[in-house]
Amino acid sequence: MGSVQIVTTILAAAITAVAVWLAVRAVLKMVAVIRLGQPAPERFTDRLVRAKTMLVETAGHTRMLKWGVVGAAHWFVMVGFVVLSLLVLEAYFEVVTPTGGLPIIGHWTVFGLATEIIGVLGLVGILVLMAIRLRNRPTRPGGRSRFTGSTMWQGYFVEWIVLLVLIFGFVIRGFKVATDHFEYPFWATPVSHAVGAVLPDWHDGASVAAVIKIIISMTWLIVISLNVTMGVAWHRFLAFPNIFFKREPAKPAGSGLGALRPMTSQGKPLDFEEADPEKDQFGVAHVEQFSWKGLLDFSTCTECGRCQSQCPAWNTGKPLSPKLLVLSLRDHAYAKAPYLLAGGGKDLTGEEKATAAQLAHLDVLALAEGDKPLIGTAESGGVIDPDVLWSCTTCGACVEQCPVDIEHVDHIVDMRRYQVLIESSFPSEAGVMLRNLENKGNPWGAPQNTREDWTKGLDFEVPRVGEVDDFEYLFWVGCAGAFEDRAKKTTRAVATLLNEAGVSFAILGEGETCSGDPARRIGNEFVFQMLAQQNVETLNEAFEGRDRAKRKIVATCPHCFNTLGNEYGQLGGEFEVVHHTQLLAHLVSSGKLTPVQPVDGGVTYHDPCYLGRHNRVFAAPREVLGDAIAGDLTEMPRNSERSFCCGAGGARMWMEEKIGKRINVDRVEEAMATGAKTVAVGCPFCSTMLSDGVNGKGAGEQVEVIDVATVLLRSVKPEQPQGEKAAPIAG
Ligand code: SF4
Ligand code: SF4
């Protein structure tokens, strides 16, 4: 060993020892913080499915590749990181001797070829990612980007480290070529040979380049170990467990979409008949009341801002960004952790758990963090501003986009649950809706005996459950479908089409009550359970004696469709629920409904969040429209998975929109820009929001917002009077 190799070996060993020690300390710290969360036993089921999903999502980059160029570039960088870690290992042999290499595989041409290819693709990938980050930097002319609020130096730092490590990989090889100690043939390693052609014949060159590569790599490890909240780096490790432990691993996408998680205390679902707010946790009031998976979610965020770029609240000037919300929770959790790990925290009655002696050695910052309210205004030192919490429409665009499967909607609703159930703190205008739900069983407060009024004037009898011996579908009308004037037209259109197609169906009539969706999304789990249990009982009775496949329900409201199909199972109600557009598509394709007169003037379709993203029904409404309209459907730029919310979900329908641009106006502008005369929808709330938006633009005479069912009815029964214009919202 020459003197140069003695120096390079000592340097490599010293910096590696420091980096590894710091990394072990950082990992232990992170594990300790994540373990502060509440139990989540359901995350340990289906381990084989979980492992498969994790492998498919990471190795296949299935979620990342939804953004083609970024996804492909990131895939090369990820593969480069994994495979080229072997070359970092090889550098430890090269600092000892410049001709050194990995034992066994370090002499295989296949290894030389594979690492050469991955090195080149990794270089291209990282340059693309760097260019994208620069092009989208928040400080660029033109304003906000998906990186607004991300810690930009961390992103640049990680990217430069990757770039330099890759470059030095080729420099080491180049010195071996230049000194004639390179084992791989030119055909397998042309780039290394090209680099070698311009480097001097310096015997110690490979050792010096190798120690630089190790110093760069270990500097990265030291920096990320000193910054445990540096998700842009740590996600390389944390993404694997975060995806493994996601809520519903078998779901193809958006594990945190569809059903909400039940309210849990100590990892067990809460039943309000027995729950006690002094013993059971009602929602989340403190960051440690999230489950450990929630804390893992916050730690894993890469700060990529994909969620932010799609969020309707953020895009219309509200203070909510799902990314910034996650980052605030992460930073708060890690800053509060020393206080919690010392035994601090509040019990369910609000009393401090730690003794003065336990907290005596803590620094003031950790103590101050422990005192911060989780929800509170900036003046009160709150971590999450109430305006942030209540701006969410639960549209799920963030969950859909997140490449590491963070479950934003669950976390937002968990925080709402505490605010509503314990603090009674929520936008006051929503109080009317909640009172109406409790007292009248519908958000409008309409009398229950008017639930069947929509049937008046139809030229056929609408059968009620109990009046007919048998029926194939139970037609779940929903509160909007029964009481709201626009939605009543959809209800009548669907009933007419079902009757026309000879489908045997029946309604519950006055036996139906609100599905509970608005109560659940606003955080009032108590009212949700009350309504849902009542409905489950009614439905179980209606379907008595039938097995699940024959407990068929058709719903026109995607919120009811989602709640009945995905959430009633949590309360013992198992049903086969379809959306009316799915049933209509089937009836058309099977020849039971025949469109005869195409609807013209151009039609565009707005995907309701709870039909599309939350339940992945994208094709059926398009199939119905495809059969019923003249020409092709005109898609809006934001459609299907990336559709833009109408602004009514998450119980936002019953809250005032005081901040920023109105979400429905943003969506209507996009719809009107297509030039279509008809905006087709599949949800009564979307219908209301978009109709209001169109009318607000003074375009009510030129553009009509109607349900897919109405479009189909116009095509199937053109002779039927259809010209009713939207009436004002009832209630
Ligand atoms: S659910 Fe929708 S509104 Fe809520 S944070 Fe996510 S993207 Fe924004
Ligand atoms: S998409 Fe996911 S990883 Fe990216 S910023 Fe949002 S929460 Fe973080």
Short mmCIF file of N, CA, C and O in Angstrom, two decimals, residues 357-422:
data_model
loop_
_atom_site.label_atom_id
_atom_site.label_comp_id
_atom_site.label_asym_id
_atom_site.label_seq_id
_atom_site.Cartn_x
_atom_site.Cartn_y
_atom_site.Cartn_z
N ALA A 357 -40.15 16.55 37.22
CA ALA A 357 -38.79 16.02 37.15
C ALA A 357 -38.51 15.43 35.77
O ALA A 357 -37.42 15.59 35.22
N GLN A 358 -39.51 14.78 35.17
CA GLN A 358 -39.31 14.17 33.85
C GLN A 358 -39.04 15.24 32.78
O GLN A 358 -38.31 15.00 31.83
N LEU A 359 -39.65 16.40 32.96
CA LEU A 359 -39.52 17.44 31.93
C LEU A 359 -38.41 18.44 32.24
O LEU A 359 -38.12 19.31 31.43
N ALA A 360 -37.77 18.27 33.40
CA ALA A 360 -36.82 19.29 33.86
C ALA A 360 -35.66 19.49 32.89
O ALA A 360 -35.21 20.62 32.69
N HIS A 361 -35.18 18.42 32.29
CA HIS A 361 -33.98 18.54 31.45
C HIS A 361 -34.29 18.93 30.01
O HIS A 361 -33.39 19.10 29.19
N LEU A 362 -35.57 19.06 29.67
CA LEU A 362 -35.93 19.33 28.26
C LEU A 362 -35.63 20.77 27.87
O LEU A 362 -35.77 21.68 28.69
N ASP A 363 -35.26 20.94 26.60
CA ASP A 363 -35.02 22.32 26.19
C ASP A 363 -36.37 23.03 25.94
O ASP A 363 -37.41 22.39 25.72
N VAL A 364 -36.32 24.34 26.01
CA VAL A 364 -37.57 25.11 25.98
C VAL A 364 -38.32 24.95 24.67
O VAL A 364 -39.55 25.01 24.64
N LEU A 365 -37.57 24.71 23.59
CA LEU A 365 -38.25 24.60 22.30
C LEU A 365 -39.14 23.36 22.25
O LEU A 365 -40.27 23.41 21.76
N ALA A 366 -38.62 22.25 22.78
CA ALA A 366 -39.43 21.02 22.79
C ALA A 366 -40.64 21.20 23.69
O ALA A 366 -41.75 20.75 23.36
N LEU A 367 -40.44 21.88 24.82
CA LEU A 367 -41.57 22.13 25.73
C LEU A 367 -42.62 23.01 25.06
O LEU A 367 -43.82 22.77 25.15
N ALA A 368 -42.12 24.04 24.36
CA ALA A 368 -43.05 24.96 23.68
C ALA A 368 -43.81 24.22 22.60
O ALA A 368 -45.01 24.44 22.40
N GLU A 369 -43.11 23.32 21.90
CA GLU A 369 -43.78 22.55 20.83
C GLU A 369 -44.89 21.68 21.43
O GLU A 369 -45.95 21.50 20.85
N GLY A 370 -44.61 21.15 22.63
CA GLY A 370 -45.60 20.31 23.30
C GLY A 370 -46.85 21.07 23.68
O GLY A 370 -47.93 20.48 23.82
N ASP A 371 -46.72 22.36 23.81
CA ASP A 371 -47.87 23.18 24.21
C ASP A 371 -48.70 23.68 23.03
O ASP A 371 -49.78 24.24 23.21
N LYS A 372 -48.17 23.49 21.81
CA LYS A 372 -48.88 24.04 20.63
C LYS A 372 -50.18 23.30 20.39
O LYS A 372 -50.21 22.06 20.40
N PRO A 373 -51.28 24.01 20.13
CA PRO A 373 -52.50 23.30 19.73
C PRO A 373 -52.32 22.73 18.32
O PRO A 373 -51.71 23.38 17.47
N LEU A 374 -52.84 21.53 18.10
CA LEU A 374 -52.70 20.94 16.76
C LEU A 374 -53.48 21.77 15.74
O LEU A 374 -52.99 22.04 14.64
N ILE A 375 -54.70 22.15 16.12
CA ILE A 375 -55.49 23.00 15.24
C ILE A 375 -55.61 24.36 15.92
O ILE A 375 -56.10 24.47 17.05
N GLY A 376 -55.18 25.38 15.25
CA GLY A 376 -55.26 26.72 15.83
C GLY A 376 -54.71 27.73 14.86
O GLY A 376 -53.93 27.40 13.95
N THR A 377 -55.09 28.95 15.03
CA THR A 377 -54.62 30.01 14.14
C THR A 377 -53.14 30.29 14.42
O THR A 377 -52.60 29.85 15.44
N ALA A 378 -52.52 31.04 13.52
CA ALA A 378 -51.10 31.40 13.71
C ALA A 378 -50.93 32.16 15.03
O ALA A 378 -49.96 31.92 15.76
N GLU A 379 -51.88 33.02 15.36
CA GLU A 379 -51.76 33.81 16.61
C GLU A 379 -51.76 32.90 17.83
O GLU A 379 -51.10 33.18 18.81
N SER A 380 -52.52 31.82 17.76
CA SER A 380 -52.57 30.93 18.92
C SER A 380 -51.46 29.89 18.86
O SER A 380 -51.42 28.97 19.68
N GLY A 381 -50.58 29.99 17.87
CA GLY A 381 -49.45 29.06 17.76
C GLY A 381 -49.85 27.71 17.19
O GLY A 381 -49.13 26.72 17.34
N GLY A 382 -51.00 27.64 16.55
CA GLY A 382 -51.49 26.36 16.04
C GLY A 382 -50.59 25.77 14.95
O GLY A 382 -49.92 26.49 14.22
N VAL A 383 -50.62 24.44 14.88
CA VAL A 383 -49.82 23.74 13.85
C VAL A 383 -50.57 23.80 12.52
O VAL A 383 -49.98 24.06 11.47
N ILE A 384 -51.87 23.52 12.57
CA ILE A 384 -52.70 23.56 11.36
C ILE A 384 -53.79 24.61 11.57
O ILE A 384 -54.56 24.52 12.54
N ASP A 385 -53.85 25.54 10.66
CA ASP A 385 -54.87 26.59 10.79
C ASP A 385 -56.27 26.01 10.51
O ASP A 385 -56.42 25.17 9.61
N PRO A 386 -57.29 26.44 11.24
CA PRO A 386 -58.64 25.93 10.95
C PRO A 386 -59.04 26.13 9.49
O PRO A 386 -59.72 25.27 8.90
N ASP A 387 -58.62 27.23 8.87
CA ASP A 387 -58.97 27.44 7.46
C ASP A 387 -58.35 26.38 6.56
O ASP A 387 -58.88 26.07 5.49
N VAL A 388 -57.20 25.87 6.98
CA VAL A 388 -56.57 24.78 6.22
C VAL A 388 -57.43 23.53 6.36
O VAL A 388 -57.80 22.87 5.38
N LEU A 389 -57.78 23.21 7.60
CA LEU A 389 -58.54 21.98 7.87
C LEU A 389 -59.88 21.96 7.15
O LEU A 389 -60.29 20.94 6.60
N TRP A 390 -60.56 23.11 7.16
CA TRP A 390 -61.93 23.12 6.61
C TRP A 390 -61.97 23.43 5.13
O TRP A 390 -63.04 23.44 4.53
N SER A 391 -60.80 23.67 4.50
CA SER A 391 -60.81 23.92 3.05
C SER A 391 -60.87 22.63 2.24
O SER A 391 -61.09 22.67 1.03
N CYS A 392 -60.65 21.50 2.89
CA CYS A 392 -60.53 20.25 2.13
C CYS A 392 -61.90 19.75 1.66
O CYS A 392 -62.85 19.68 2.44
N THR A 393 -61.96 19.36 0.40
CA THR A 393 -63.20 18.80 -0.15
C THR A 393 -63.16 17.27 -0.15
O THR A 393 -64.08 16.64 -0.68
N THR A 394 -62.12 16.71 0.43
CA THR A 394 -61.88 15.25 0.44
C THR A 394 -61.95 14.66 -0.98
O THR A 394 -62.35 13.51 -1.14
N CYS A 395 -61.55 15.46 -1.96
CA CYS A 395 -61.66 15.00 -3.35
C CYS A 395 -60.72 13.85 -3.66
O CYS A 395 -60.92 13.12 -4.63
N GLY A 396 -59.66 13.70 -2.86
CA GLY A 396 -58.76 12.56 -3.04
C GLY A 396 -57.69 12.75 -4.10
O GLY A 396 -56.93 11.83 -4.39
N ALA A 397 -57.61 13.94 -4.70
CA ALA A 397 -56.58 14.15 -5.73
C ALA A 397 -55.18 13.96 -5.15
O ALA A 397 -54.28 13.47 -5.83
N CYS A 398 -55.02 14.35 -3.89
CA CYS A 398 -53.71 14.23 -3.25
C CYS A 398 -53.34 12.75 -3.08
O CYS A 398 -52.23 12.33 -3.41
N VAL A 399 -54.29 11.97 -2.58
CA VAL A 399 -54.03 10.55 -2.34
C VAL A 399 -53.74 9.86 -3.67
O VAL A 399 -52.84 9.03 -3.79
N GLU A 400 -54.53 10.20 -4.67
CA GLU A 400 -54.36 9.61 -6.00
C GLU A 400 -52.95 9.87 -6.54
O GLU A 400 -52.34 9.02 -7.16
N GLN A 401 -52.44 11.05 -6.30
CA GLN A 401 -51.17 11.45 -6.90
C GLN A 401 -49.96 10.98 -6.12
O GLN A 401 -48.89 10.84 -6.69
N CYS A 402 -50.12 10.79 -4.82
CA CYS A 402 -48.93 10.61 -3.99
C CYS A 402 -48.15 9.35 -4.37
O CYS A 402 -48.67 8.24 -4.32
N PRO A 403 -46.88 9.50 -4.74
CA PRO A 403 -46.12 8.33 -5.18
C PRO A 403 -45.74 7.39 -4.04
O PRO A 403 -45.34 6.26 -4.28
N VAL A 404 -45.87 7.85 -2.79
CA VAL A 404 -45.50 6.98 -1.67
C VAL A 404 -46.73 6.62 -0.81
O VAL A 404 -46.59 6.21 0.33
N ASP A 405 -47.91 6.78 -1.40
CA ASP A 405 -49.15 6.31 -0.77
C ASP A 405 -49.48 6.93 0.58
O ASP A 405 -49.92 6.24 1.50
N ILE A 406 -49.29 8.21 0.68
CA ILE A 406 -49.69 8.91 1.91
C ILE A 406 -51.21 9.07 1.89
O ILE A 406 -51.80 9.29 0.83
N GLU A 407 -51.83 8.94 3.07
CA GLU A 407 -53.30 8.89 3.15
C GLU A 407 -53.84 10.19 3.75
O GLU A 407 -54.33 10.23 4.88
N HIS A 408 -53.73 11.26 2.98
CA HIS A 408 -54.07 12.60 3.49
C HIS A 408 -55.50 12.71 4.01
O HIS A 408 -55.74 13.33 5.04
N VAL A 409 -56.45 12.16 3.25
CA VAL A 409 -57.86 12.38 3.59
C VAL A 409 -58.16 11.80 4.98
O VAL A 409 -58.84 12.43 5.79
N ASP A 410 -57.63 10.62 5.26
CA ASP A 410 -57.85 10.02 6.59
C ASP A 410 -57.33 10.94 7.69
O ASP A 410 -57.98 11.11 8.73
N HIS A 411 -56.16 11.52 7.46
CA HIS A 411 -55.57 12.37 8.51
C HIS A 411 -56.41 13.64 8.70
O HIS A 411 -56.62 14.08 9.82
N ILE A 412 -56.86 14.20 7.60
CA ILE A 412 -57.66 15.43 7.68
C ILE A 412 -58.97 15.14 8.43
O ILE A 412 -59.36 15.86 9.34
N VAL A 413 -59.62 14.04 8.07
CA VAL A 413 -60.90 13.73 8.72
C VAL A 413 -60.68 13.37 10.20
O VAL A 413 -61.49 13.73 11.05
N ASP A 414 -59.59 12.71 10.51
CA ASP A 414 -59.30 12.41 11.93
C ASP A 414 -59.20 13.70 12.75
O ASP A 414 -59.69 13.77 13.87
N MET A 415 -58.56 14.71 12.18
CA MET A 415 -58.45 15.98 12.91
C MET A 415 -59.81 16.67 12.99
O MET A 415 -60.15 17.27 13.99
N ARG A 416 -60.60 16.56 11.92
CA ARG A 416 -61.95 17.15 11.95
C ARG A 416 -62.80 16.47 13.04
O ARG A 416 -63.62 17.11 13.68
N ARG A 417 -62.64 15.15 13.18
CA ARG A 417 -63.46 14.42 14.15
C ARG A 417 -63.31 15.00 15.55
O ARG A 417 -64.29 15.21 16.26
N TYR A 418 -62.09 15.27 15.95
CA TYR A 418 -61.91 15.83 17.30
C TYR A 418 -62.54 17.22 17.38
O TYR A 418 -63.22 17.55 18.35
N GLN A 419 -62.30 18.02 16.33
CA GLN A 419 -62.83 19.39 16.35
C GLN A 419 -64.35 19.40 16.47
O GLN A 419 -64.93 20.20 17.19
N VAL A 420 -65.00 18.49 15.75
CA VAL A 420 -66.47 18.47 15.74
C VAL A 420 -67.02 17.82 17.01
O VAL A 420 -67.89 18.37 17.68
N LEU A 421 -66.48 16.64 17.34
CA LEU A 421 -67.10 15.85 18.42
C LEU A 421 -66.76 16.37 19.82
O LEU A 421 -67.59 16.31 20.72
N ILE A 422 -65.55 16.88 19.99
CA ILE A 422 -65.14 17.30 21.34
C ILE A 422 -65.18 18.82 21.48
O ILE A 422 -65.67 19.35 22.46
#
